[in-house]
Coordinates of C-alpha atoms in Angstrom, one line a residue:
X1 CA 8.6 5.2 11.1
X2 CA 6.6 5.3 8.1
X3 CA 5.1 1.8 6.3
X4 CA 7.9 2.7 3.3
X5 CA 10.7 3.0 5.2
X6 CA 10.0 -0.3 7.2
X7 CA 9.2 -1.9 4.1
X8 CA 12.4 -1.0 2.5
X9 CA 14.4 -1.7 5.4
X10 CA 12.8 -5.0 5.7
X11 CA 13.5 -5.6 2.1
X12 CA 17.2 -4.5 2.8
X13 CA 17.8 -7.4 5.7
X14 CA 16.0 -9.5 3.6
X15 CA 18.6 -9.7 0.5
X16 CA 21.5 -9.8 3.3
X17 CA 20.0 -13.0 5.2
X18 CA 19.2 -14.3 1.4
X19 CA 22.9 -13.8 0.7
X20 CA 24.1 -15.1 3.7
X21 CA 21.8 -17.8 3.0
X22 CA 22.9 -18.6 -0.2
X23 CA 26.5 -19.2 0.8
X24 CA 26.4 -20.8 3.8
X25 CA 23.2 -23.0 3.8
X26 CA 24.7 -26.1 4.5
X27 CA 27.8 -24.3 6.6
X28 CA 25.3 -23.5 9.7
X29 CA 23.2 -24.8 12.1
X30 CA 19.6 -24.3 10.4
X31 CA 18.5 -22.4 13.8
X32 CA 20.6 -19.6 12.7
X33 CA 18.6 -18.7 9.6
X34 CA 15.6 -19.4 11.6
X35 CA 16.9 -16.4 14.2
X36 CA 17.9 -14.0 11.2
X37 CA 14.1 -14.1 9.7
X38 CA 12.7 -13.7 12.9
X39 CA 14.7 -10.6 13.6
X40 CA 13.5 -9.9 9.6
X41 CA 9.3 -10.2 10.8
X42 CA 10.5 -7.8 13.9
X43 CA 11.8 -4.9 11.4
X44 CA 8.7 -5.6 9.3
X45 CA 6.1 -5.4 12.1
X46 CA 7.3 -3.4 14.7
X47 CA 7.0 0.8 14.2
X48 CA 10.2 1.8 16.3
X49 CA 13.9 0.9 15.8
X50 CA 17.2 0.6 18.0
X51 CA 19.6 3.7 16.7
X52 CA 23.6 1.8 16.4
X53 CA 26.6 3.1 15.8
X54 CA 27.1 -0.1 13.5
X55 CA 23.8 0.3 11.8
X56 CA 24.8 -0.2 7.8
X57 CA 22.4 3.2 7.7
X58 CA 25.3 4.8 10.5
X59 CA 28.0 3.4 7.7
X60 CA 26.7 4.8 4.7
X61 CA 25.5 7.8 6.5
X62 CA 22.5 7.2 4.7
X63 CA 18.9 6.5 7.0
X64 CA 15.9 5.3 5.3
X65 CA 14.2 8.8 6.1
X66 CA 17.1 10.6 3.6
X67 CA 15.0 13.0 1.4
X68 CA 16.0 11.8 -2.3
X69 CA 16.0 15.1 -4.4
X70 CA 16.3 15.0 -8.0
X71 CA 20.6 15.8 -9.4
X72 CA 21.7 18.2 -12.1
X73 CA 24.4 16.2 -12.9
X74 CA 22.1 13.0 -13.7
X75 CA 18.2 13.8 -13.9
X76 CA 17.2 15.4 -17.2
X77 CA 13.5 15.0 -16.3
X78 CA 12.3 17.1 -13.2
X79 CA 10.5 16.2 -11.2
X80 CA 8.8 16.5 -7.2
X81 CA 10.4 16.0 -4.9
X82 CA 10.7 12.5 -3.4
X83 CA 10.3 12.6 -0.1
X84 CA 7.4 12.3 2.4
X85 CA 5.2 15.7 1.7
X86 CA 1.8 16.9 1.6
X87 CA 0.7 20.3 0.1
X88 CA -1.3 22.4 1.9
X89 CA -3.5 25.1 0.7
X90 CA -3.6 29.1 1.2
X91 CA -5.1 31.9 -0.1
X92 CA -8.0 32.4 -2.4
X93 CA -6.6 30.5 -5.4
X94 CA -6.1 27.1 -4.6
X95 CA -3.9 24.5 -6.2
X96 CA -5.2 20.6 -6.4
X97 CA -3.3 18.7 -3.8
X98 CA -1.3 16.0 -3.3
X99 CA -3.7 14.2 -0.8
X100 CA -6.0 12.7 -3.5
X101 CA -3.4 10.3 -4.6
X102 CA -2.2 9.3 -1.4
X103 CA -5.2 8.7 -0.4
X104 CA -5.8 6.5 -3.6
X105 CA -2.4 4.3 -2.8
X106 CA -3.9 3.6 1.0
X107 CA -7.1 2.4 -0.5
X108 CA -5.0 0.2 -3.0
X109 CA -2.9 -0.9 0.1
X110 CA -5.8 -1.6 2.3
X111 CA -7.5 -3.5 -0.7
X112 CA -4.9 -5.9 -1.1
X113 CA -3.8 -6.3 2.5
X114 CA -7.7 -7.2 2.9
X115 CA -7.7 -9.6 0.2
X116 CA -4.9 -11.3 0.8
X117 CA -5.7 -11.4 4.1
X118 CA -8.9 -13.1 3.1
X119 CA -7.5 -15.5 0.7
X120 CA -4.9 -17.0 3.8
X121 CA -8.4 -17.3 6.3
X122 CA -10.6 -18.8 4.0
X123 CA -7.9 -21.3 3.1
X124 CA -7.2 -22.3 6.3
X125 CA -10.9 -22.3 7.8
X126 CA -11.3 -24.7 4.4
X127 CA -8.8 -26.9 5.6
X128 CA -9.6 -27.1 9.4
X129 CA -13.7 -27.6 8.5
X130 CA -12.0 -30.6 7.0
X131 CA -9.8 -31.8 8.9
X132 CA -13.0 -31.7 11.7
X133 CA -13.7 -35.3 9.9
X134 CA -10.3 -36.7 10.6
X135 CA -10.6 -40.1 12.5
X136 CA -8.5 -41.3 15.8
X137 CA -6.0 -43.7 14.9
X138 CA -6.3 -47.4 17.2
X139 CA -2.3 -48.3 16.4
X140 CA -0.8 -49.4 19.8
X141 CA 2.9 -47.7 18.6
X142 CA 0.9 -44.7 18.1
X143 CA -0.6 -45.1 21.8
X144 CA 2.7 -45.2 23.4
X145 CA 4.4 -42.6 21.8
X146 CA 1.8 -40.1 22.9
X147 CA 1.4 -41.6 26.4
X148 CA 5.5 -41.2 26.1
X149 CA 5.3 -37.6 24.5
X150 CA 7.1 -35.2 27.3
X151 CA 5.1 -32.2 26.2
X152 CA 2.5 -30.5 28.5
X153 CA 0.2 -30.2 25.6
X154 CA -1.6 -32.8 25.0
X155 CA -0.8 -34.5 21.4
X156 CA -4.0 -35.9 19.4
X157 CA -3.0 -38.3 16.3
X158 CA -5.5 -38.4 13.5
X159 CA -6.2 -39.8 10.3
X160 CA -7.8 -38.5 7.2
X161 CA -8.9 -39.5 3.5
X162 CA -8.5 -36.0 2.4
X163 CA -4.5 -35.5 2.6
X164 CA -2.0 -37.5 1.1
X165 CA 1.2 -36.5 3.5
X166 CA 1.7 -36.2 7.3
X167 CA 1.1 -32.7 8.8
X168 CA 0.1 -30.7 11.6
X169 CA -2.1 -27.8 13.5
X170 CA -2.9 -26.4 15.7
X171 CA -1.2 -24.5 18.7
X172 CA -2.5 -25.2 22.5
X173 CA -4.3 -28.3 21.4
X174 CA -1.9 -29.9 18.2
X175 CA -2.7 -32.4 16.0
X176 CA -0.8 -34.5 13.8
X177 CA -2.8 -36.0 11.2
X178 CA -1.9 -38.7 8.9
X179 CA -3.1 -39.7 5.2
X180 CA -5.5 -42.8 5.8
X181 CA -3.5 -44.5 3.5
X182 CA -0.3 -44.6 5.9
X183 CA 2.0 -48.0 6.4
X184 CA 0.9 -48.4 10.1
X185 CA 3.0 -51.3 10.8
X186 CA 6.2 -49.4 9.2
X187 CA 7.4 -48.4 12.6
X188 CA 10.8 -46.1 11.5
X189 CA 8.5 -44.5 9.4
X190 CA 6.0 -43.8 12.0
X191 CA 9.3 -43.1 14.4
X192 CA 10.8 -40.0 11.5
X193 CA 7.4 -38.9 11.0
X194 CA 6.5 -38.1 14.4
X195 CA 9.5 -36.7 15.2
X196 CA 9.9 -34.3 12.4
X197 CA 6.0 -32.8 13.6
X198 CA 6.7 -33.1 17.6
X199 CA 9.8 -30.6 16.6
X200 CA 7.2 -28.1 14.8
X201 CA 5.0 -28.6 18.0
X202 CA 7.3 -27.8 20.5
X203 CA 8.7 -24.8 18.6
X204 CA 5.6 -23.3 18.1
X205 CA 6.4 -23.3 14.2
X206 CA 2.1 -22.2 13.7
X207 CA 2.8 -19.2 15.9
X208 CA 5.9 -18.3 13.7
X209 CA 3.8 -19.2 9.8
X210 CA 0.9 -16.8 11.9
X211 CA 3.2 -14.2 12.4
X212 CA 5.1 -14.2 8.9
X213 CA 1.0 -14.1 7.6
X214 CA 1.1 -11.1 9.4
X215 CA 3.7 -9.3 8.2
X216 CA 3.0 -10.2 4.4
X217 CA -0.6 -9.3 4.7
X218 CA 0.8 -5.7 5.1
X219 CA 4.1 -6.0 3.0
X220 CA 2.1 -7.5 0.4
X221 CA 3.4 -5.0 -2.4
X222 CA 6.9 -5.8 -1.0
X223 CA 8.5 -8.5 -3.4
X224 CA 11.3 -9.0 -1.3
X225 CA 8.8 -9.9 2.1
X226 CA 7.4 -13.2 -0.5
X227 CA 10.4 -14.5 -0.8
X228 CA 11.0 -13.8 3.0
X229 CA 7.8 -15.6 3.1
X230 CA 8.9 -18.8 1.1
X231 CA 12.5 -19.0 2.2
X232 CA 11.3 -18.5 6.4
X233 CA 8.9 -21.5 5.6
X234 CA 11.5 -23.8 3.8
X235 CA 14.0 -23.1 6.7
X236 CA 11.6 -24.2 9.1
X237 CA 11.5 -27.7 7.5
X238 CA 15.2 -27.5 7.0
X239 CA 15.6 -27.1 10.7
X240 CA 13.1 -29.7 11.4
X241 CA 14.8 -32.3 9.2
X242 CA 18.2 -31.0 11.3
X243 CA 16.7 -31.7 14.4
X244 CA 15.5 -35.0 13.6
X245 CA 18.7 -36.8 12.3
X246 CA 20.5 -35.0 15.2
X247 CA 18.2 -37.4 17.3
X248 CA 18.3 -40.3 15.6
X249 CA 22.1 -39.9 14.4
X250 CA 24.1 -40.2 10.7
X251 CA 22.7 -43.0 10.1
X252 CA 19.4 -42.2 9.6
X253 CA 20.2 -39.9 6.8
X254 CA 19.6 -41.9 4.1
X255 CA 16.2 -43.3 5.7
X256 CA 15.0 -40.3 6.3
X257 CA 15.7 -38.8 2.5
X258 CA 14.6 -42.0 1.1
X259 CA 11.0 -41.6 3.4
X260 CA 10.9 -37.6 2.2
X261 CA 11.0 -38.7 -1.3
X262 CA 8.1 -41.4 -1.1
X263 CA 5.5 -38.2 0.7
X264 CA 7.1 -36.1 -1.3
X265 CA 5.9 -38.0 -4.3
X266 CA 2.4 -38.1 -2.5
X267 CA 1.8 -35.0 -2.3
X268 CA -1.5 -33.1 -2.8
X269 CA -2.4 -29.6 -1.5
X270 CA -0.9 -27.3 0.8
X271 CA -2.5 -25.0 3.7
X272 CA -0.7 -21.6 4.1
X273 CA -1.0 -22.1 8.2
X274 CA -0.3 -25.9 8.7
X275 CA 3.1 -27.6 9.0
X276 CA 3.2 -29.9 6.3
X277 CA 6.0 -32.9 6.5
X278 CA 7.2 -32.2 2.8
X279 CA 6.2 -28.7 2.2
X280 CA 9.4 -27.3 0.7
X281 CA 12.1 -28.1 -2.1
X282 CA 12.5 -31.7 -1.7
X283 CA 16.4 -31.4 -3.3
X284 CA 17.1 -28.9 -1.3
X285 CA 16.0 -30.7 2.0
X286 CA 17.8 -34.1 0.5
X287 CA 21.1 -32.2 0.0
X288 CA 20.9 -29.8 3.5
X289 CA 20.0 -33.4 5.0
X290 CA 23.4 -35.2 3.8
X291 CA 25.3 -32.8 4.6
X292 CA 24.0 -32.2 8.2
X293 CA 27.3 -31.9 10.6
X294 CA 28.0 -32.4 14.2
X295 CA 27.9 -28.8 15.8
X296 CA 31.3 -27.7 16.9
X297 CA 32.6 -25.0 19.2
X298 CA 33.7 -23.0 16.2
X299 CA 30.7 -23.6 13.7
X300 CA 28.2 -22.3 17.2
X301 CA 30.2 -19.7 17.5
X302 CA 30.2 -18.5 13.5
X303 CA 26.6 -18.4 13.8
X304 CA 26.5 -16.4 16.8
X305 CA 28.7 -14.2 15.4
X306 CA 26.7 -13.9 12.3
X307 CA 23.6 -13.2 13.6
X308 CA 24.9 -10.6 16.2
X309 CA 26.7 -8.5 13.1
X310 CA 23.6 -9.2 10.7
X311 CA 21.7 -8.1 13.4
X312 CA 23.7 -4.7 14.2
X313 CA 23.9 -4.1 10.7
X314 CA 20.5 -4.1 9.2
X315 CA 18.0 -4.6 12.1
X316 CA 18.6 -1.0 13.9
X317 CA 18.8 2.5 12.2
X318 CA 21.2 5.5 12.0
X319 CA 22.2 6.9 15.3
X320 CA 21.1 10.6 15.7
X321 CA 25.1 12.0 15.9
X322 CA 26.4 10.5 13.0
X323 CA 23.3 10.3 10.2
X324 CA 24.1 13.5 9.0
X325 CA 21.8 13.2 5.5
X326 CA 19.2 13.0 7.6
X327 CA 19.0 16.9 7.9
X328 CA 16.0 19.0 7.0
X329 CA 15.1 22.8 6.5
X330 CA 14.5 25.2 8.6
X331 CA 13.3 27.9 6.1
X332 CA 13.6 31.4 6.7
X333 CA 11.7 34.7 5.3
X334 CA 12.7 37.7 7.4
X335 CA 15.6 39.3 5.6
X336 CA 16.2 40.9 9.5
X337 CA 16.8 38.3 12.7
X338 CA 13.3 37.0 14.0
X339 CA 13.3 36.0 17.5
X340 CA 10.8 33.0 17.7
X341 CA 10.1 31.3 21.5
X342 CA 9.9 27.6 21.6
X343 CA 7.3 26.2 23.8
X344 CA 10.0 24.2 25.8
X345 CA 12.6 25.3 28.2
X346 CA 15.4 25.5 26.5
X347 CA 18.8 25.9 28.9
X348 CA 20.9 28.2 26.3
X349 CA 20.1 30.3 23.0
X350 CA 20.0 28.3 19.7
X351 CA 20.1 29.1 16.4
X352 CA 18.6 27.5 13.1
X353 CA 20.1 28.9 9.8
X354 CA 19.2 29.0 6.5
X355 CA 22.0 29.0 4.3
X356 CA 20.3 29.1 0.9
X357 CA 17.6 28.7 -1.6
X358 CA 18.8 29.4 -4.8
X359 CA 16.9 28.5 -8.0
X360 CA 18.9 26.9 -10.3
X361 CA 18.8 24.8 -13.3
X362 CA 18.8 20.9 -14.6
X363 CA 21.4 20.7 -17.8
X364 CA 18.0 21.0 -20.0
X365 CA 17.3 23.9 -18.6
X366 CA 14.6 23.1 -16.0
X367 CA 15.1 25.1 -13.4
X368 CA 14.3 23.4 -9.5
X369 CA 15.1 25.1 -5.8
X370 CA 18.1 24.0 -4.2
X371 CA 18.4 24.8 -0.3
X372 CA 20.9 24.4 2.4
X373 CA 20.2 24.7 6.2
X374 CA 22.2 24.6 9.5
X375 CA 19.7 23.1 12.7
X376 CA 22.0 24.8 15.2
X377 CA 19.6 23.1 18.2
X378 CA 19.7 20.5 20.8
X379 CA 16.6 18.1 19.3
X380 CA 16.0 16.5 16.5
X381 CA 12.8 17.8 14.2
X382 CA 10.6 15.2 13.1
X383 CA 8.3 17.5 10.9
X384 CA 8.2 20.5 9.2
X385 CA 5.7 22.9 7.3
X386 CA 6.3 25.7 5.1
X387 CA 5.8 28.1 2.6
X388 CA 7.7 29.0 -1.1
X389 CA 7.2 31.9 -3.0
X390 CA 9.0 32.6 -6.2
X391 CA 10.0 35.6 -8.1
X392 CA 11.1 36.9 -11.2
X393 CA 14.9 38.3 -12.5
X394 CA 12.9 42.0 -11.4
X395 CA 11.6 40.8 -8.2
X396 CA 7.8 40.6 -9.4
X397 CA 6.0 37.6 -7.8
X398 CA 5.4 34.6 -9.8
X399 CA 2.2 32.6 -9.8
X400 CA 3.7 29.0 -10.8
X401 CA 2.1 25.4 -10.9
X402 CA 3.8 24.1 -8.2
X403 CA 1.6 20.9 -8.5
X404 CA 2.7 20.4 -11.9
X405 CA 2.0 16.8 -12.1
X406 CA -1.3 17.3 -11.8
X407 CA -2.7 18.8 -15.4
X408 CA -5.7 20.5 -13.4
X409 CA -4.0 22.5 -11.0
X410 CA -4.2 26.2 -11.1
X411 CA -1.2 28.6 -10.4
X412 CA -1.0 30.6 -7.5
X413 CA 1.7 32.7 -5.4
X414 CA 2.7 30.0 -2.5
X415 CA 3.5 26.4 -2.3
X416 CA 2.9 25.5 1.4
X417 CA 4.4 22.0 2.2
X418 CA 4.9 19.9 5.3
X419 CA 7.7 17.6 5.2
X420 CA 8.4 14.4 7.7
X421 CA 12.0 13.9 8.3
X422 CA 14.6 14.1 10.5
X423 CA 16.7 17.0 11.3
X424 CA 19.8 16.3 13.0
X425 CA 21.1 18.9 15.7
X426 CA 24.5 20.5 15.3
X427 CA 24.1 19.6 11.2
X428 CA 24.1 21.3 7.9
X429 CA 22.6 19.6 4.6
X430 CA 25.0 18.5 1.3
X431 CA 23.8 19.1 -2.0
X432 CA 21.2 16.8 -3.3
X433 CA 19.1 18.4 -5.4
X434 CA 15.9 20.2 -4.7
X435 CA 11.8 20.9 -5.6
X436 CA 11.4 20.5 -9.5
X437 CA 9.6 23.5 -11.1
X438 CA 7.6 23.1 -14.2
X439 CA 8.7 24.5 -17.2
X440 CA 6.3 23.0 -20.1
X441 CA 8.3 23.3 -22.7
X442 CA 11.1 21.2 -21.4
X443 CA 9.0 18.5 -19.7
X444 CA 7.4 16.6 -22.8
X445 CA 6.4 13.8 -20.4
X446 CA 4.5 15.6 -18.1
X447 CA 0.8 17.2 -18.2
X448 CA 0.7 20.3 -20.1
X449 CA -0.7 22.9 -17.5
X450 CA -2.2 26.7 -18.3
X451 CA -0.1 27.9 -21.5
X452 CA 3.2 25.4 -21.2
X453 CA 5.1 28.7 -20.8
X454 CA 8.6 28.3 -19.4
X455 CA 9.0 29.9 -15.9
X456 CA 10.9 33.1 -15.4
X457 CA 11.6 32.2 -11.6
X458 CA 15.0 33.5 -10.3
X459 CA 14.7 34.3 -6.4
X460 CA 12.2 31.8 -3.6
X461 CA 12.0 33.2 -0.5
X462 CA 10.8 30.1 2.1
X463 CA 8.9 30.4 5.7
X464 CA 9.0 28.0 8.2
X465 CA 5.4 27.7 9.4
X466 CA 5.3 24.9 11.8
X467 CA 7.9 22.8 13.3
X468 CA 7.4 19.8 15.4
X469 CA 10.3 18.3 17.8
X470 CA 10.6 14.8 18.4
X471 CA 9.3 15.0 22.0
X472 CA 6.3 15.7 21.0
X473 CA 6.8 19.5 21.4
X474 CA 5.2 21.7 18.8
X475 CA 6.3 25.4 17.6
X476 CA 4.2 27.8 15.4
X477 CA 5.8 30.3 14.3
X478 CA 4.3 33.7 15.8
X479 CA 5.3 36.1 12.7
X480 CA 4.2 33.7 9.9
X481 CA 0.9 35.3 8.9
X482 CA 3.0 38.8 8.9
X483 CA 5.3 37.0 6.9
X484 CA 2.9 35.9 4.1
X485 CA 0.9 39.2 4.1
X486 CA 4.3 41.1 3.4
X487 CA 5.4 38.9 0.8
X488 CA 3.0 36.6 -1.2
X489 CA 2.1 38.4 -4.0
X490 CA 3.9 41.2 -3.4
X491 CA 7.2 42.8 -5.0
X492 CA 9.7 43.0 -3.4
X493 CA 13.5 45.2 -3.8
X494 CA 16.4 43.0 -5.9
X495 CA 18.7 44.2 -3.0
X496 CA 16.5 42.9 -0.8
X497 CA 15.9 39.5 -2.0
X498 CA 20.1 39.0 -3.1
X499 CA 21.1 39.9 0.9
X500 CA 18.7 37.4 1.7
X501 CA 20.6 34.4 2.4
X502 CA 22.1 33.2 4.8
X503 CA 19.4 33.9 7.5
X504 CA 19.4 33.5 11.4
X505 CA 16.6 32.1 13.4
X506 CA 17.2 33.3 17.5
X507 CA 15.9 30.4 19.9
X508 CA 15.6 32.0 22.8
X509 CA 14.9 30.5 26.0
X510 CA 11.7 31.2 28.2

């Protein structure tokens, strides 16, 4: 799974749990939003998924590694296409490739993963060099409750001149430290306070603001991850707050709000890695505060219920038997069956067919390839690599600009590509498009490359060069190089290329 698609996925779970969010806020337990943007860092950070059947990507039978081509009905522009590709070079007249700019966005990528990175240590190394001058507080409430404190980690109270509201850090060894200015002899105060930071101690709240660090530091060009990232932090106070007037009861409701106004009003500075007692939207805390219920049977199980569909929905991926978009080429050149062996055993014959590849044309004119193709096997392709050639109404061989969007690039015979998506077994492709060819004329937005002359391509014959299975297994075709010696630059007979679709590759077994 590539950094895009988790990004994207992430950002799709993300506006669901802001949407569920948004409407039932003050319906739920606060845990239960807690739970969803965990499961939210999980998508974001982890590399593999869980295929479902109730996947939203199974529903819409739509995964995240869909090729999008360009339409005829709706693109007026071509263009590349959009999925994940690289161009590969071959023969004496090369083309510039595509690997330039990719390698420009991972340098922009690891630039501002490193910075940000940066900015969040520096910040909190700041804050702890200072916090190294906080004081021990000689209050005997503040004795007892930490000789009374029922957590194996020891709790260490401190004081300090340079904050002006109650907060904590720290994992194995926490500490809650305290403005120097604080009431001392205000014991409900002290009794709120406390409370609200042993909660963020004994969940391991700095483990959770570490790990959502984490997963911005690399989603950093993700919008949707910051507002994961402000929203996860607010419900974490939200769920705090719950937690504390569960213990102390209704009553304390008004207290409490009262005694978050008064820090909240006190507030200074925040640290991106510390708990701070009034971090968030102070109204939004007041109002989630007042209307804190008593969990019942039915509100428990609502949130369970939500969670486990939220869950199924958007944290797992298309299953394998149903994503049928998901389908890829298997591109064919021999206009007679070619029998290829895959290094695998394989228990019966399988076939991979080639339906199409028919040049065709955007309603300005532009013309693009469109092609269709059957995976007739038991596994799934992860990878692909091939080759296009192109050729005119008379069957003479075209030199085009395949990289078109690059104004240097020089025109030559073959366009050699390697693709990474899925192909399905037992699946054929829809319409969606296909791989923009330039016409200068037409595209006024694009670089102008050699003369700007408009195309005469009218057949493309494609080889499949490589293919790589998704256990690992890897096939090279044994009659490519034949392939490309008979065909690149070459003409070939109009019969020949019209009869050339739909095409058989024989899998045989070893």
């Amino acid at each position: 799974m590539t950094l895009l698609e988790m990004s994207f996925s992430g950002a799709v779970f993300i506006i669901a749990v802001v949407v569920i969010r948004a409407i039932a806020i003050n319906s739920l337990p606060k845990k239960t939003f807690l739970v969803l943007w965990e499961m939210v860092l999980l998508r974001l950070i982890i590399l593999f998924t869980i295929p479902s059947s109730f996947s939203i990507y199974t529903l819409i039978n739509h995964g995240i590694s869909t090729p999008v081509f360009f339409e005829a009905e709706t693109d007026n522009v071509p263009s590349a296409v959009s999925r994940e590709y690289f161009v590969l070079i071959q023969g004496t007249e090369q083309p510039v490739t595509n690997i330039l700019p990719a390698s420009v966005l991972f340098v922009v990528w690891c630039t501002g993963m490193i910075l940000l990175a940066a900015l969040f240590t520096v910040s909190y190394l700041r804050c702890r060099m200072e916090f190294r001058a906080a004081l021990p507080v000689n209050n005997s409430y503040v004795e007892q409750w930490v000789k009374e404190c029922p957590l194996k980690r020891r709790i260490s109270i401190k004081q300090s001149d340079r904050i002006s509201t109650p907060l904590m850090y720290g994992i194995l060894h926490p500490v809650i430290l305290m403005p120097k200015q604080t009431d001392w002899k205000n014991i409900n105060q002290l009794r709120y306070i406390f409370a609200h930071e042993y909660v963020h101690i004994y969940r391991f709240d700095t483990i959770a603001k570490l790990i959502a660090t984490y997963a911005l530091c690399i989603h950093w060009f993700n919008p949707f991850v910051w507002v994961m990232y402000i929203l996860f932090n607010r419900d974490i106070e939200l769920a705090c707050d719950e937690s504390v007037i569960r213990q102390f009861g209704d009553e304390s409701k008004s207290a409490y709000s009262l005694m978050l106004i008064s820090m909240e009003a006190k507030k200074s500075g925040l640290s991106p890695l510390c708990n701070y007692f009034s971090k968030n939207a102070i109204e939004e805390r007041i109002t989630a505060i007042m209307n804190t219920k008593r969990t019942t049977a039915i509100i428990l199980l609502s949130a369970c219920l939500i969670v486990l569909v939220t869950v199924s929905l958007f944290a797992t991926s298309a299953t394998a038997s149903t994503d049928s978009k998901t389908n890829d080429t298997l591109a064919v050149s021999n206009p007679k069956t070619n029998t290829n062996d895959i290094a695998a055993d394989k228990k019966s014959d399988m076939t991979i067919i080639h339906e199409s590849a028919d040049i065709l044309h955007y309603e300005d004119g532009a013309p693009y390839i469109h092609d269709i193709l059957t995976n007739n096997t038991d596994s799934t392709i992860v990878e692909t690599q091939y080759c296009m050639l192109a050729y005119s109404e008379n069957g003479s061989p075209l030199k085009l600009y395949w990289n078109f969007l690059d104004s240097s690039t020089k025109s030559i015979f073959e366009n050699i590509v390697r693709t990474r998506e899925n192909i399905l077994p037992n699946q054929t492709e829809e319409y969606r498009g296909g791989w923009s060819l330039y016409d200068g004329e037409i595209m006024e937005d694009f670089p102008k490359v050699g003369n700007g002359e408009a195309n005469q391509a009218a057949y493309s014959l494609f080889c499949l060069e490589q293919v790589v299975f998704e256990d690992g297994t890897v096939w090279n075709n044994p009659n490519y190089e034949n392939w490309f010696k008979t065909y690149a630059g070459k003409e070939i007979d109009i019969d020949e290329l019209q009869s050339y679709y739909p095409y058989e590759y024989k899998i045989e077994s070893d």
